[in-house]
Tab-separated table of C-alpha atoms in Angstrom:
chain	number	residue	atom	x	y	z
A	1098	MET	CA	-44.509	-9.490	-1.772
A	1099	SER	CA	-46.160	-11.713	-4.387
A	1100	GLN	CA	-48.989	-10.312	-6.467
A	1101	VAL	CA	-52.461	-10.847	-5.026
A	1102	ILE	CA	-54.737	-12.879	-7.300
A	1103	ILE	CA	-58.513	-12.443	-7.098
A	1104	ASN	CA	-60.730	-14.940	-8.904
A	1105	ALA	CA	-63.882	-13.498	-10.458
A	1106	ARG	CA	-66.876	-14.581	-12.519
A	1107	ASN	CA	-68.617	-12.719	-15.318
A	1108	ARG	CA	-71.875	-11.184	-14.130
A	1109	VAL	CA	-74.610	-11.192	-16.766
A	1110	ASN	CA	-77.645	-10.113	-14.767
A	1111	LYS	CA	-77.618	-6.665	-13.175
A	1112	GLY	CA	-79.826	-4.571	-10.911
A	1113	SER	CA	-80.288	-4.234	-7.152
A	1114	GLY	CA	-82.179	-7.512	-6.830
A	1115	GLU	CA	-79.394	-9.474	-8.498
A	1116	ALA	CA	-76.790	-7.659	-6.377
A	1117	CYS	CA	-78.616	-8.694	-3.195
A	1118	ARG	CA	-78.739	-12.303	-4.392
A	1119	ILE	CA	-74.989	-12.246	-5.058
A	1120	ARG	CA	-74.265	-10.894	-1.579
A	1121	ARG	CA	-76.469	-13.529	0.076
A	1122	ALA	CA	-74.375	-16.150	-1.728
A	1123	GLY	CA	-71.226	-14.789	-0.042
A	1124	ARG	CA	-69.990	-12.884	-3.070
A	1125	ILE	CA	-69.440	-9.230	-3.982
A	1126	PRO	CA	-70.728	-7.529	-7.142
A	1127	ALA	CA	-67.964	-5.566	-8.851
A	1128	VAL	CA	-67.039	-3.712	-12.031
A	1129	LEU	CA	-63.707	-3.798	-13.841
A	1130	TYR	CA	-63.180	-0.564	-15.805
A	1131	GLY	CA	-60.842	-0.889	-18.774
A	1132	ARG	CA	-58.492	1.825	-19.986
A	1133	SER	CA	-60.578	2.155	-23.156
A	1134	GLY	CA	-63.683	2.928	-21.098
A	1135	LYS	CA	-65.237	-0.514	-21.451
A	1136	ALA	CA	-66.637	-1.900	-18.192
A	1137	ILE	CA	-66.943	-5.588	-17.288
A	1138	SER	CA	-69.484	-6.637	-14.642
A	1139	ILE	CA	-68.061	-9.348	-12.383
A	1140	ASP	CA	-68.531	-10.830	-8.920
A	1141	LEU	CA	-65.976	-12.051	-6.374
A	1142	ASP	CA	-65.844	-14.385	-3.415
A	1143	ALA	CA	-66.236	-12.089	-0.393
A	1144	ARG	CA	-63.930	-14.070	1.895
A	1145	GLU	CA	-61.172	-14.427	-0.700
A	1146	PHE	CA	-61.299	-10.710	-1.457
A	1147	ALA	CA	-61.186	-9.712	2.225
A	1148	ASN	CA	-58.274	-12.046	3.021
A	1149	GLY	CA	-56.322	-11.149	-0.115
A	1150	THR	CA	-56.566	-7.399	0.333
A	1151	LYS	CA	-55.947	-7.098	4.086
A	1152	SER	CA	-52.517	-5.518	3.858
A	1153	ILE	CA	-52.561	-3.776	0.491
A	1154	SER	CA	-52.940	-0.114	-0.381
A	1155	GLU	CA	-55.100	1.636	-2.976
A	1156	SER	CA	-52.182	1.682	-5.397
A	1157	THR	CA	-51.398	-2.047	-5.149
A	1158	ILE	CA	-51.816	-3.729	-8.526
A	1159	LEU	CA	-53.820	-6.944	-8.307
A	1160	LYS	CA	-54.347	-9.746	-10.785
A	1161	ILE	CA	-58.066	-10.244	-11.479
A	1162	ASP	CA	-58.714	-13.651	-13.043
A	1163	VAL	CA	-62.108	-13.544	-14.778
A	1164	GLU	CA	-62.905	-17.137	-15.660
A	1165	GLY	CA	-59.374	-17.761	-16.903
A	1166	LYS	CA	-58.774	-14.347	-18.496
A	1167	PRO	CA	-56.262	-12.293	-16.456
A	1168	TYR	CA	-56.376	-8.545	-15.927
A	1169	GLU	CA	-54.060	-6.323	-13.899
A	1170	ALA	CA	-55.890	-3.647	-11.954
A	1171	PHE	CA	-55.993	-1.688	-8.735
A	1172	ILE	CA	-58.964	-0.965	-6.509
A	1173	LYS	CA	-60.603	2.278	-7.569
A	1174	ASP	CA	-63.410	2.354	-5.008
A	1175	THR	CA	-64.956	0.157	-2.324
A	1176	GLN	CA	-68.490	0.668	-1.030
A	1177	ARG	CA	-69.289	-0.591	2.467
A	1178	ASN	CA	-72.344	-0.896	4.675
A	1179	ILE	CA	-71.879	1.938	7.187
A	1180	GLN	CA	-73.483	-0.124	9.954
A	1181	ASN	CA	-71.553	-3.387	9.798
A	1182	GLY	CA	-68.632	-2.623	7.451
A	1183	MET	CA	-69.705	-5.297	4.973
A	1184	ILE	CA	-68.300	-4.735	1.454
A	1185	LEU	CA	-71.193	-4.052	-0.905
A	1186	HIS	CA	-69.439	-3.293	-4.187
A	1187	VAL	CA	-65.940	-2.907	-5.615
A	1188	ASP	CA	-64.708	-0.924	-8.624
A	1189	PHE	CA	-61.421	-1.933	-10.250
A	1190	TYR	CA	-59.400	0.067	-12.773
A	1191	GLU	CA	-57.409	-1.927	-15.321
A	1192	VAL	CA	-53.787	-1.023	-16.023
A	1193	GLU	CA	-51.826	-1.881	-19.148
A	1194	SER	CA	-48.239	-3.054	-18.972
A	1195	GLY	CA	-45.854	-0.543	-20.555
A	1196	VAL	CA	-48.386	2.312	-20.494
A	1197	SER	CA	-48.023	5.110	-17.930
A	1198	LEU	CA	-50.808	5.629	-15.434
A	1199	ARG	CA	-51.743	8.178	-12.815
A	1200	ALA	CA	-52.577	7.012	-9.313
A	1201	LYS	CA	-52.762	8.136	-5.709
A	1202	VAL	CA	-50.152	6.707	-3.342
A	1203	SER	CA	-50.626	6.829	0.416
A	1204	ILE	CA	-47.964	8.207	2.767
A	1205	GLN	CA	-47.126	6.452	6.020
A	1206	LEU	CA	-45.101	8.237	8.680
A	1207	ARG	CA	-42.358	6.437	10.596
A	1208	GLY	CA	-40.524	7.491	13.739
A	1209	ASN	CA	-41.056	9.847	16.667
A	1210	PRO	CA	-40.054	13.429	15.735
A	1211	ILE	CA	-37.544	15.303	17.874
A	1212	GLY	CA	-39.964	18.229	17.998
A	1213	VAL	CA	-42.704	16.062	19.491
A	1214	ARG	CA	-40.345	14.750	22.170
A	1215	GLU	CA	-39.623	18.390	23.021
A	1216	GLY	CA	-43.310	19.160	23.482
A	1217	GLY	CA	-44.469	19.964	19.980
A	1218	ILE	CA	-47.539	18.670	18.149
A	1219	LEU	CA	-47.285	16.669	14.942
A	1220	GLU	CA	-49.642	17.597	12.107
A	1221	PHE	CA	-50.100	15.396	9.027
A	1222	PRO	CA	-52.141	17.379	6.477
A	1223	LEU	CA	-51.249	15.407	3.335
A	1224	HIS	CA	-51.934	11.655	3.489
A	1225	GLU	CA	-51.416	10.819	-0.199
A	1226	ILE	CA	-49.868	12.184	-3.367
A	1227	ASP	CA	-50.581	11.821	-7.084
A	1228	VAL	CA	-47.903	10.181	-9.203
A	1229	GLU	CA	-47.417	9.137	-12.821
A	1230	CYS	CA	-45.399	6.084	-13.800
A	1231	LEU	CA	-45.460	2.679	-15.462
A	1232	PRO	CA	-47.495	0.031	-13.603
A	1233	LYS	CA	-44.331	-1.891	-12.696
A	1234	ASP	CA	-42.900	1.195	-10.963
A	1235	LEU	CA	-46.012	2.148	-8.987
A	1236	PRO	CA	-45.177	2.126	-5.244
A	1237	GLU	CA	-47.731	0.528	-2.939
A	1238	ARG	CA	-47.078	3.222	-0.339
A	1239	ILE	CA	-44.486	5.825	0.627
A	1240	GLU	CA	-42.828	5.414	4.021
A	1241	LEU	CA	-41.520	8.718	5.341
A	1242	ASP	CA	-39.075	8.853	8.268
A	1243	ILE	CA	-39.886	11.906	10.383
A	1244	SER	CA	-37.572	11.110	13.330
A	1245	SER	CA	-35.370	14.168	12.730
A	1246	LEU	CA	-38.261	16.626	12.330
A	1247	GLY	CA	-37.828	19.427	14.874
A	1248	ALA	CA	-40.202	22.035	16.277
A	1249	ASN	CA	-41.454	24.488	13.659
A	1250	GLN	CA	-40.053	22.335	10.874
A	1251	SER	CA	-41.944	20.894	7.917
A	1252	ILE	CA	-41.492	18.208	5.297
A	1253	TYR	CA	-42.711	19.159	1.824
A	1254	VAL	CA	-43.619	17.137	-1.223
A	1255	ARG	CA	-40.379	18.395	-2.789
A	1256	ASP	CA	-38.447	16.525	-0.084
A	1257	LEU	CA	-39.691	13.102	-1.187
A	1258	LYS	CA	-37.192	10.819	-2.889
A	1259	LEU	CA	-38.972	8.287	-5.082
A	1260	ALA	CA	-37.662	5.646	-7.439
A	1261	GLU	CA	-36.498	6.638	-10.905
A	1262	GLY	CA	-39.401	6.634	-13.315
A	1263	VAL	CA	-41.970	7.838	-10.766
A	1264	ARG	CA	-43.047	11.436	-11.419
A	1265	ILE	CA	-44.812	13.336	-8.655
A	1266	ILE	CA	-47.787	15.346	-9.882
A	1267	THR	CA	-48.842	16.860	-6.550
A	1268	GLY	CA	-47.527	20.403	-6.003
A	1269	SER	CA	-43.988	20.425	-4.621
A	1270	GLU	CA	-44.724	23.122	-2.029
A	1271	GLN	CA	-47.517	21.213	-0.282
A	1272	VAL	CA	-46.711	20.314	3.317
A	1273	ILE	CA	-46.821	16.628	4.203
A	1274	ALA	CA	-45.969	16.819	7.907
A	1275	LEU	CA	-44.931	19.499	10.386
A	1276	VAL	CA	-44.330	19.942	14.093
A	1277	LYS	CA	-45.853	22.926	15.829
A	1278	PHE	CA	-44.456	23.921	19.180
A	1279	ALA	CA	-47.272	24.232	21.711
A	1280	ARG	CA	-45.800	23.628	25.147
A	1281	ASP	CA	-47.876	25.591	27.652
A	1282	GLY	CA	-49.446	27.411	24.709
A	1283	VAL	CA	-46.209	29.243	23.906
A	1284	ALA	CA	-44.919	29.011	20.350
A	1285	ALA	CA	-41.275	28.170	19.775
A	1286	PRO	CA	-39.099	31.138	18.740
A	1287	THR	CA	-38.459	31.489	15.022
A	1288	GLY	CA	-36.192	33.549	12.768
A	1289	GLU	CA	-34.230	36.314	14.513
A	1290	ALA	CA	-35.836	35.543	17.845
A	1291	ALA	CA	-34.613	31.970	17.682
A	1292	ALA	CA	-31.115	33.122	16.737
A	1293	GLY	CA	-31.063	35.609	19.590
A	1294	SER	CA	-32.186	32.958	22.037
A	1295	ALA	CA	-29.450	30.598	20.860
A	1296	GLU	CA	-26.804	33.331	21.263
A	1297	GLU	CA	-27.995	34.069	24.803
A	1298	LYS	CA	-27.687	30.386	25.728
A	1299	GLU	CA	-24.150	30.240	24.324
A	1300	ALA	CA	-23.210	33.375	26.245
A	1301	LYS	CA	-24.345	31.735	29.482
């Protein structure tokens, strides 16, 4: 996937009145935060931004072209109108090539777990993890195959296999996904009970 390029203009005037004027012109007020703490006020074409960011994640690194000066950044925050979903403001965070950064990466589940097919209920308590890596190594998302997940089984952060150079900061014992057995409100047997049940079936 080629890098998304967003064209921006420097924004000199600030304040709510100016922000409203920018939005009426079909643009979005935004701020680009540099690694040194310096912030640049910019505005973007609303349609270009919406089309360019349709299929990206929060950890996707974009190229922000501010009147010919390029910056690499990811979207830090997006404010929307709660009534119509219109984007009101965007915050970007600049990244520097060759310098490690910390970011959140979303997790997407793939597959239909065995435990669910047997009547269990899938729970997905952890939707993203924190990682540290160079910008070039930052994954847009983590796809996790849960097809083999059985009843009363869990997948932990420690089970993730990421590319070399990507360090997971989130605690390794946090549960990402699990299947709870809840057929007819009866929990699946565990431990010794499960072993005993298996032995009885073999005996039959």
